[in-house]
Amino acid sequence: MHAIEVSNLKKRYPKKIPLPFRKVEWVEAVRGISFKVKKGELFGLLGPNGAGKTTTIKILTTLLEPTEGNAKILGYDLRKDAREIRKRINLVAEGERTLYWRLSGYENLKYFARIYYVPKREEKERIEKLLRFVGLWERRNDLVMNYSRGMKQRLAIAKALINDPEVLFLDEPTLGLDVQSSIFVREFVRKLVDEERKTVLLTTHYMAEAEQLCDRIAIIDHGKIIALDTPDGLKKLVKAEDAVEIRLKGRIPNEIPWRLAIIERDIESDTALLRGTVDEEDLPKLVEWLVKRGAKIISVEQKEPTLEDVFIKLTGRGLRD
Ligand SMILES: Nc1ncnc2c1ncn2[C@@H]1O[C@H](COP(=O)(O)OP(=O)(O)OP(=O)(O)O)[C@@H](O)[C@H]1O
């Protein structure tokens, strides 16, 4: 049995149109996605803003009803057994605000332990284990309002583990965190899978995060899965010699007929960095094409392929566009 089995999931939202128009338009947020996550796997949904990641997570955690399709979580049917599913999962939503800032970290976990009916005799031990796990034991008696952003996120994850869920859903777990806190969160999310045998499904728009952390990744764009594999498997879609970075000054032509995206732009120095996949034999042709249209080439470098190259190759856009 898989931990998560998603079949042909679709979700559309009614789009709000201001009066006096009475017509209804629809936003197709998720357009028929299917995938399976094994037990004990760390699975990532990687895609740009608006790709449909949050909608997918909300459906899988029973917070939203799908328009079409269905899913099974730990063998339970999403449409019929929502109560059974809720007992066995938990979620850290994007930018979550459910912690009580006027309580300490310890008091927060105690409060949520009661809400989740954690047996009284297990409560103390479980809270201590979780606070140690996320590195907050020493700060357990400080009020949450005095925690840093990274500490609040660690506590939010500890809170989501209070009911000992078999499957944990994390929506953009490191969004807005500083580098150090992000590394820490990634390390213990990995530990949750390796040592505690949890299944984790997370969403991210950080390629490096997906690449370093996930066992398998589904790249999602405009509500569809456009590739699904291990990080190494995905990178094989791009030949090592095909990933290039071109730094140029001056005008960047529109509609470049190669799969390139602008990944950096500096207005002051009027320079930009283009990245993407270009056949080795095609490279001189591309450079000539750019120069003809007024760009001044500063450098052309071949790079190790990354997941961003895979995304650019598949969509012609950068993940950050
Ligand atoms: N409640 C809603 N009503 C109408 N449209 C919505 C609603 N929620 C999301 N959408 C639209 O559905 C699409 C997918 O949104 P979703 O939040 O699932 O994407 P995402 O990949 O999680 O992006 P982000 O990281 O920015 O949240 C977007 O076009 C969004 O504007």
Coordinates of C-alpha atoms and ligand atoms in Angstrom, one line a residue:
M1 CA 0.0 0.0 0.0
H2 CA 1.2 3.5 -0.8
A3 CA 1.1 6.3 1.7
I4 CA -0.5 8.6 -0.9
E5 CA -2.2 7.7 -4.2
V6 CA -3.5 10.6 -6.2
S7 CA -5.6 9.9 -9.3
N8 CA -6.5 12.5 -11.9
L9 CA -7.1 15.2 -9.3
K10 CA -8.7 18.4 -10.6
K11 CA -9.7 21.7 -8.9
R12 CA -11.2 24.8 -10.3
Y13 CA -12.2 27.9 -8.5
P14 CA -14.8 30.4 -9.5
K15 CA -13.1 33.6 -10.4
K16 CA -14.6 36.7 -8.8
I17 CA -15.7 39.2 -11.3
P18 CA -16.8 42.6 -10.1
L19 CA -20.5 43.7 -10.5
P20 CA -22.4 44.5 -12.8
F21 CA -21.1 41.5 -14.8
R22 CA -23.0 38.4 -13.9
K23 CA -20.9 35.8 -15.7
V24 CA -18.8 33.2 -13.9
E25 CA -15.3 32.4 -15.0
W26 CA -13.2 29.6 -13.7
V27 CA -9.5 29.3 -12.7
E28 CA -8.2 25.8 -13.4
A29 CA -5.8 25.5 -10.5
V30 CA -5.1 21.7 -10.7
R31 CA -5.7 20.0 -14.0
G32 CA -5.7 16.3 -13.6
I33 CA -2.6 15.2 -11.6
S34 CA -1.7 11.7 -10.6
F35 CA 1.2 10.4 -8.5
K36 CA 2.0 7.9 -5.8
V37 CA 4.1 8.4 -2.7
K38 CA 5.7 5.4 -1.0
K39 CA 5.6 4.9 2.8
G40 CA 8.7 6.4 4.3
E41 CA 9.4 8.6 1.3
L42 CA 10.2 12.3 1.2
F43 CA 8.3 13.6 -1.8
G44 CA 8.4 17.1 -3.2
L45 CA 6.1 19.1 -5.4
L46 CA 8.3 21.7 -7.0
G47 CA 6.9 24.6 -9.1
P48 CA 6.6 28.3 -9.5
N49 CA 4.0 30.5 -7.6
G50 CA 0.5 29.7 -8.7
A51 CA 1.4 26.3 -10.1
G52 CA -1.3 24.6 -7.9
K53 CA 0.9 23.2 -5.1
T54 CA -1.1 24.7 -2.1
T55 CA -4.4 23.7 -3.7
T56 CA -3.1 20.1 -4.0
I57 CA -1.9 20.0 -0.4
K58 CA -5.3 21.4 0.8
I59 CA -7.1 18.7 -1.1
L60 CA -4.9 15.9 0.3
T61 CA -5.3 17.2 3.8
T62 CA -9.1 17.2 3.5
L63 CA -9.4 21.0 3.7
L64 CA -10.7 21.4 0.2
E65 CA -12.9 19.2 -2.0
P66 CA -11.6 18.3 -5.4
T67 CA -13.7 19.2 -8.4
E68 CA -12.8 15.8 -10.0
G69 CA -10.6 12.8 -9.3
N70 CA -9.8 11.3 -6.0
A71 CA -6.9 10.2 -3.7
K72 CA -6.1 7.7 -1.1
I73 CA -4.1 8.5 2.0
L74 CA -2.8 5.4 3.8
G75 CA -5.4 3.4 1.9
Y76 CA -8.3 5.6 3.1
D77 CA -10.5 7.3 0.5
L78 CA -10.3 11.1 0.5
R79 CA -14.0 11.5 -0.3
K80 CA -15.4 8.9 2.1
D81 CA -13.0 8.5 5.0
A82 CA -11.9 12.0 5.8
R83 CA -12.1 11.5 9.6
E84 CA -9.8 8.4 9.5
I85 CA -7.4 10.4 7.3
R86 CA -7.3 13.4 9.7
K87 CA -6.3 11.1 12.6
R88 CA -3.2 9.9 10.8
I89 CA -1.9 13.1 9.1
N90 CA -1.0 16.6 9.9
L91 CA -0.1 19.8 8.0
V92 CA 2.1 22.9 8.4
A93 CA 0.4 25.4 6.2
E94 CA 2.3 28.2 4.4
G95 CA 2.9 31.2 6.7
E96 CA 1.0 29.4 9.5
R97 CA -0.3 31.7 12.3
T98 CA -1.8 29.1 14.6
L99 CA 0.7 29.3 17.4
Y100 CA -0.2 31.3 20.6
W101 CA 2.4 34.0 20.8
R102 CA 1.5 34.9 24.4
L103 CA 2.2 31.3 25.5
S104 CA 5.6 29.6 25.8
G105 CA 6.8 27.0 23.3
Y106 CA 6.1 24.3 26.0
E107 CA 2.6 25.6 26.7
N108 CA 1.7 25.7 23.1
L109 CA 2.5 22.0 22.6
K110 CA 0.7 21.2 25.8
Y111 CA -2.4 23.0 24.5
F112 CA -2.3 21.2 21.2
A113 CA -1.6 17.8 22.9
R114 CA -4.9 18.3 24.7
I115 CA -6.7 19.2 21.5
Y116 CA -5.4 16.1 19.8
Y117 CA -6.3 13.9 22.8
V118 CA -2.7 12.8 23.4
P119 CA -3.0 10.3 26.3
K120 CA -2.1 12.2 29.6
R121 CA 0.6 9.7 30.5
E122 CA 2.4 10.2 27.2
E123 CA 2.0 14.0 27.1
K124 CA 5.1 15.1 29.0
E125 CA 7.5 12.6 27.3
R126 CA 6.1 13.4 23.8
I127 CA 6.4 17.2 24.3
E128 CA 10.0 16.9 25.5
K129 CA 11.0 14.6 22.6
L130 CA 9.5 17.0 20.1
L131 CA 11.1 20.1 21.6
R132 CA 14.4 18.4 21.6
F133 CA 13.9 17.1 18.1
V134 CA 13.4 20.6 16.7
G135 CA 16.1 22.2 18.9
L136 CA 13.9 24.3 21.2
W137 CA 14.1 22.4 24.5
E138 CA 16.5 25.0 26.0
R139 CA 14.0 27.8 25.0
R140 CA 10.9 25.9 26.0
N141 CA 9.8 28.4 28.6
D142 CA 10.3 31.6 26.5
L143 CA 7.1 33.2 25.1
V144 CA 6.6 32.5 21.4
M145 CA 6.5 36.2 20.7
N146 CA 10.2 36.3 21.6
Y147 CA 11.1 33.5 19.2
S148 CA 12.8 34.2 15.9
R149 CA 10.9 33.4 12.7
G150 CA 12.9 30.2 12.3
M151 CA 12.1 29.1 15.8
K152 CA 8.4 29.7 15.3
Q153 CA 8.5 27.6 12.1
R154 CA 10.3 24.8 14.1
L155 CA 7.7 25.0 16.8
A156 CA 4.9 24.9 14.1
I157 CA 6.5 21.6 12.8
A158 CA 6.7 20.2 16.4
K159 CA 3.0 21.1 16.8
A160 CA 2.2 19.2 13.6
L161 CA 3.9 16.2 15.0
I162 CA 2.0 16.2 18.3
N163 CA -0.5 13.6 17.1
D164 CA 2.3 11.4 15.9
P165 CA 1.1 11.5 12.2
E166 CA 2.1 8.9 9.8
V167 CA 2.1 11.4 6.9
L168 CA 3.2 15.0 7.3
F169 CA 2.4 17.7 4.8
L170 CA 4.6 20.8 4.7
D171 CA 3.6 23.7 2.5
E172 CA 6.8 25.8 1.7
P173 CA 8.5 24.8 5.0
T174 CA 11.4 27.2 4.6
L175 CA 9.7 30.2 3.0
G176 CA 11.0 33.5 4.4
L177 CA 13.5 31.8 6.7
D178 CA 17.2 32.8 6.8
V179 CA 19.8 30.5 5.4
Q180 CA 20.8 29.0 8.8
S181 CA 17.2 28.3 9.9
S182 CA 16.4 26.8 6.5
I183 CA 19.3 24.4 6.7
F184 CA 18.2 23.4 10.2
V185 CA 14.6 22.8 9.1
R186 CA 15.7 20.7 6.1
E187 CA 18.0 18.6 8.3
F188 CA 15.3 17.6 10.7
V189 CA 12.7 17.1 8.0
R190 CA 15.1 14.6 6.5
K191 CA 15.6 13.0 10.0
L192 CA 11.8 12.6 10.3
V193 CA 11.9 10.3 7.3
D194 CA 15.2 8.5 7.9
E195 CA 14.9 8.0 11.7
E196 CA 11.2 8.3 12.5
R197 CA 10.0 6.5 9.4
K198 CA 7.4 9.3 8.6
T199 CA 6.2 10.0 5.1
V200 CA 6.6 13.6 4.1
L201 CA 5.0 15.5 1.2
L202 CA 6.3 19.0 0.9
T203 CA 5.9 21.8 -1.6
T204 CA 8.6 24.3 -2.5
H205 CA 9.7 26.7 -5.2
Y206 CA 13.3 26.5 -4.2
M207 CA 15.1 24.1 -6.6
A208 CA 18.1 23.6 -4.3
E209 CA 15.7 22.6 -1.5
A210 CA 13.9 20.0 -3.6
E211 CA 17.2 18.7 -5.0
Q212 CA 19.0 18.3 -1.7
L213 CA 16.1 17.0 0.3
C214 CA 13.6 15.0 -1.7
D215 CA 13.8 11.3 -2.7
R216 CA 11.5 12.1 -5.6
I217 CA 10.1 15.2 -7.1
A218 CA 7.1 16.1 -9.2
I219 CA 7.7 19.3 -11.1
I220 CA 4.3 21.0 -11.4
D221 CA 3.4 23.9 -13.7
H222 CA 0.0 25.4 -14.5
G223 CA -1.7 22.7 -12.5
K224 CA 0.0 19.8 -14.3
I225 CA 2.8 17.5 -13.5
I226 CA 5.4 17.9 -16.3
A227 CA 8.1 15.6 -14.9
L228 CA 8.4 13.2 -12.0
D229 CA 11.6 11.4 -11.0
T230 CA 14.5 11.3 -8.5
P231 CA 16.6 14.5 -8.5
D232 CA 19.3 12.7 -10.5
G233 CA 16.8 11.2 -12.9
L234 CA 15.4 14.6 -13.6
K235 CA 18.8 16.2 -14.2
K236 CA 19.5 13.5 -16.8
L237 CA 16.8 15.2 -18.9
V238 CA 19.5 17.8 -19.6
K239 CA 22.8 16.7 -21.1
A240 CA 25.8 18.0 -19.0
E241 CA 27.2 20.0 -21.9
D242 CA 23.9 21.6 -22.7
A243 CA 23.4 23.7 -19.5
V244 CA 24.8 27.2 -20.2
E245 CA 24.9 30.6 -18.6
I246 CA 25.3 33.7 -20.7
R247 CA 26.0 37.1 -19.1
L248 CA 25.3 40.0 -21.4
K249 CA 25.0 43.8 -21.4
G250 CA 22.5 45.9 -23.2
R251 CA 19.4 44.9 -24.9
I252 CA 17.9 41.5 -24.3
P253 CA 15.8 40.6 -27.4
N254 CA 12.3 39.3 -26.9
E255 CA 11.3 35.8 -28.0
I256 CA 14.7 34.2 -28.0
P257 CA 14.2 31.0 -30.1
W258 CA 16.1 28.9 -27.6
R259 CA 15.0 27.6 -24.2
L260 CA 16.6 30.3 -22.0
A261 CA 15.3 32.3 -19.0
I262 CA 16.6 35.5 -17.5
I263 CA 17.7 34.4 -14.0
E264 CA 19.3 37.7 -12.9
R265 CA 19.0 41.3 -13.9
D266 CA 21.0 44.3 -12.7
I267 CA 19.5 47.5 -13.9
E268 CA 22.4 49.7 -12.7
S269 CA 25.1 47.9 -14.7
D270 CA 22.5 47.0 -17.5
T271 CA 23.5 43.4 -17.4
A272 CA 21.6 40.2 -17.3
L273 CA 22.2 36.5 -16.8
L274 CA 20.5 34.1 -19.1
R275 CA 20.4 30.4 -18.3
G276 CA 19.0 27.4 -20.1
T277 CA 19.7 24.5 -22.3
V278 CA 21.3 24.9 -25.7
D279 CA 22.9 22.2 -27.9
E280 CA 26.7 22.5 -27.9
E281 CA 26.7 22.8 -31.7
D282 CA 24.0 25.5 -31.5
L283 CA 25.9 27.8 -29.1
P284 CA 27.8 29.9 -31.7
K285 CA 24.6 30.4 -33.6
L286 CA 22.8 31.7 -30.4
V287 CA 25.7 34.0 -29.6
E288 CA 25.6 35.4 -33.1
W289 CA 21.8 35.8 -32.9
L290 CA 22.1 37.8 -29.7
V291 CA 24.9 40.0 -30.9
K292 CA 23.0 40.8 -34.1
R293 CA 20.1 42.1 -32.0
G294 CA 22.2 44.5 -30.0
A295 CA 23.4 42.5 -27.0
K296 CA 27.0 42.6 -25.8
I297 CA 28.2 39.2 -24.6
I298 CA 30.3 39.3 -21.4
S299 CA 30.7 35.6 -20.9
V300 CA 29.4 32.2 -21.9
E301 CA 29.8 29.3 -19.5
Q302 CA 28.9 25.7 -19.5
K303 CA 27.4 24.6 -16.1
E304 CA 26.5 21.5 -14.2
P305 CA 22.7 20.9 -14.9
T306 CA 20.3 21.8 -12.1
L307 CA 16.6 21.3 -11.7
E308 CA 16.1 24.9 -12.9
D309 CA 17.6 23.8 -16.3
V310 CA 15.1 20.9 -16.4
F311 CA 12.3 23.4 -15.7
I312 CA 13.5 25.8 -18.4
K313 CA 14.0 23.0 -20.9
L314 CA 10.4 21.7 -20.3
T315 CA 8.7 25.1 -20.1
G316 CA 10.9 27.7 -21.7
R317 CA 10.6 29.8 -18.5
G318 CA 12.6 30.1 -15.3
L319 CA 11.1 28.9 -12.0
R320 CA 11.5 32.5 -10.7
D321 CA 9.9 34.2 -13.7
Ligands
LIG1 N1 -9.6 30.5 -3.3 C1 -9.3 30.8 -4.5 N2 -10.1 31.4 -5.4 C2 -9.8 31.6 -6.7 N3 -8.6 31.3 -7.2 C3 -7.7 30.7 -6.4 C4 -8.0 30.4 -5.0 N4 -6.9 29.8 -4.5 C5 -5.9 29.7 -5.5 N5 -6.4 30.2 -6.6 C6 -5.7 30.2 -7.9 O1 -5.3 28.9 -8.3 C7 -4.0 28.8 -8.9 C8 -3.2 27.9 -8.1 O2 -2.9 28.5 -6.8 P1 -2.1 27.7 -5.6 O3 -2.1 28.6 -4.4 O4 -2.6 26.3 -5.5 O5 -0.6 27.7 -6.2 P2 0.8 27.4 -5.6 O6 1.6 26.6 -6.5 O7 0.6 26.9 -4.2 O8 1.4 28.9 -5.5 P3 1.9 29.7 -4.2 O9 3.2 29.2 -3.8 O10 1.9 31.1 -4.8 O11 0.8 29.6 -3.2 C9 -3.6 30.3 -8.9 O12 -3.8 30.8 -10.2 C10 -4.4 31.0 -7.9 O13 -4.6 32.3 -8.2

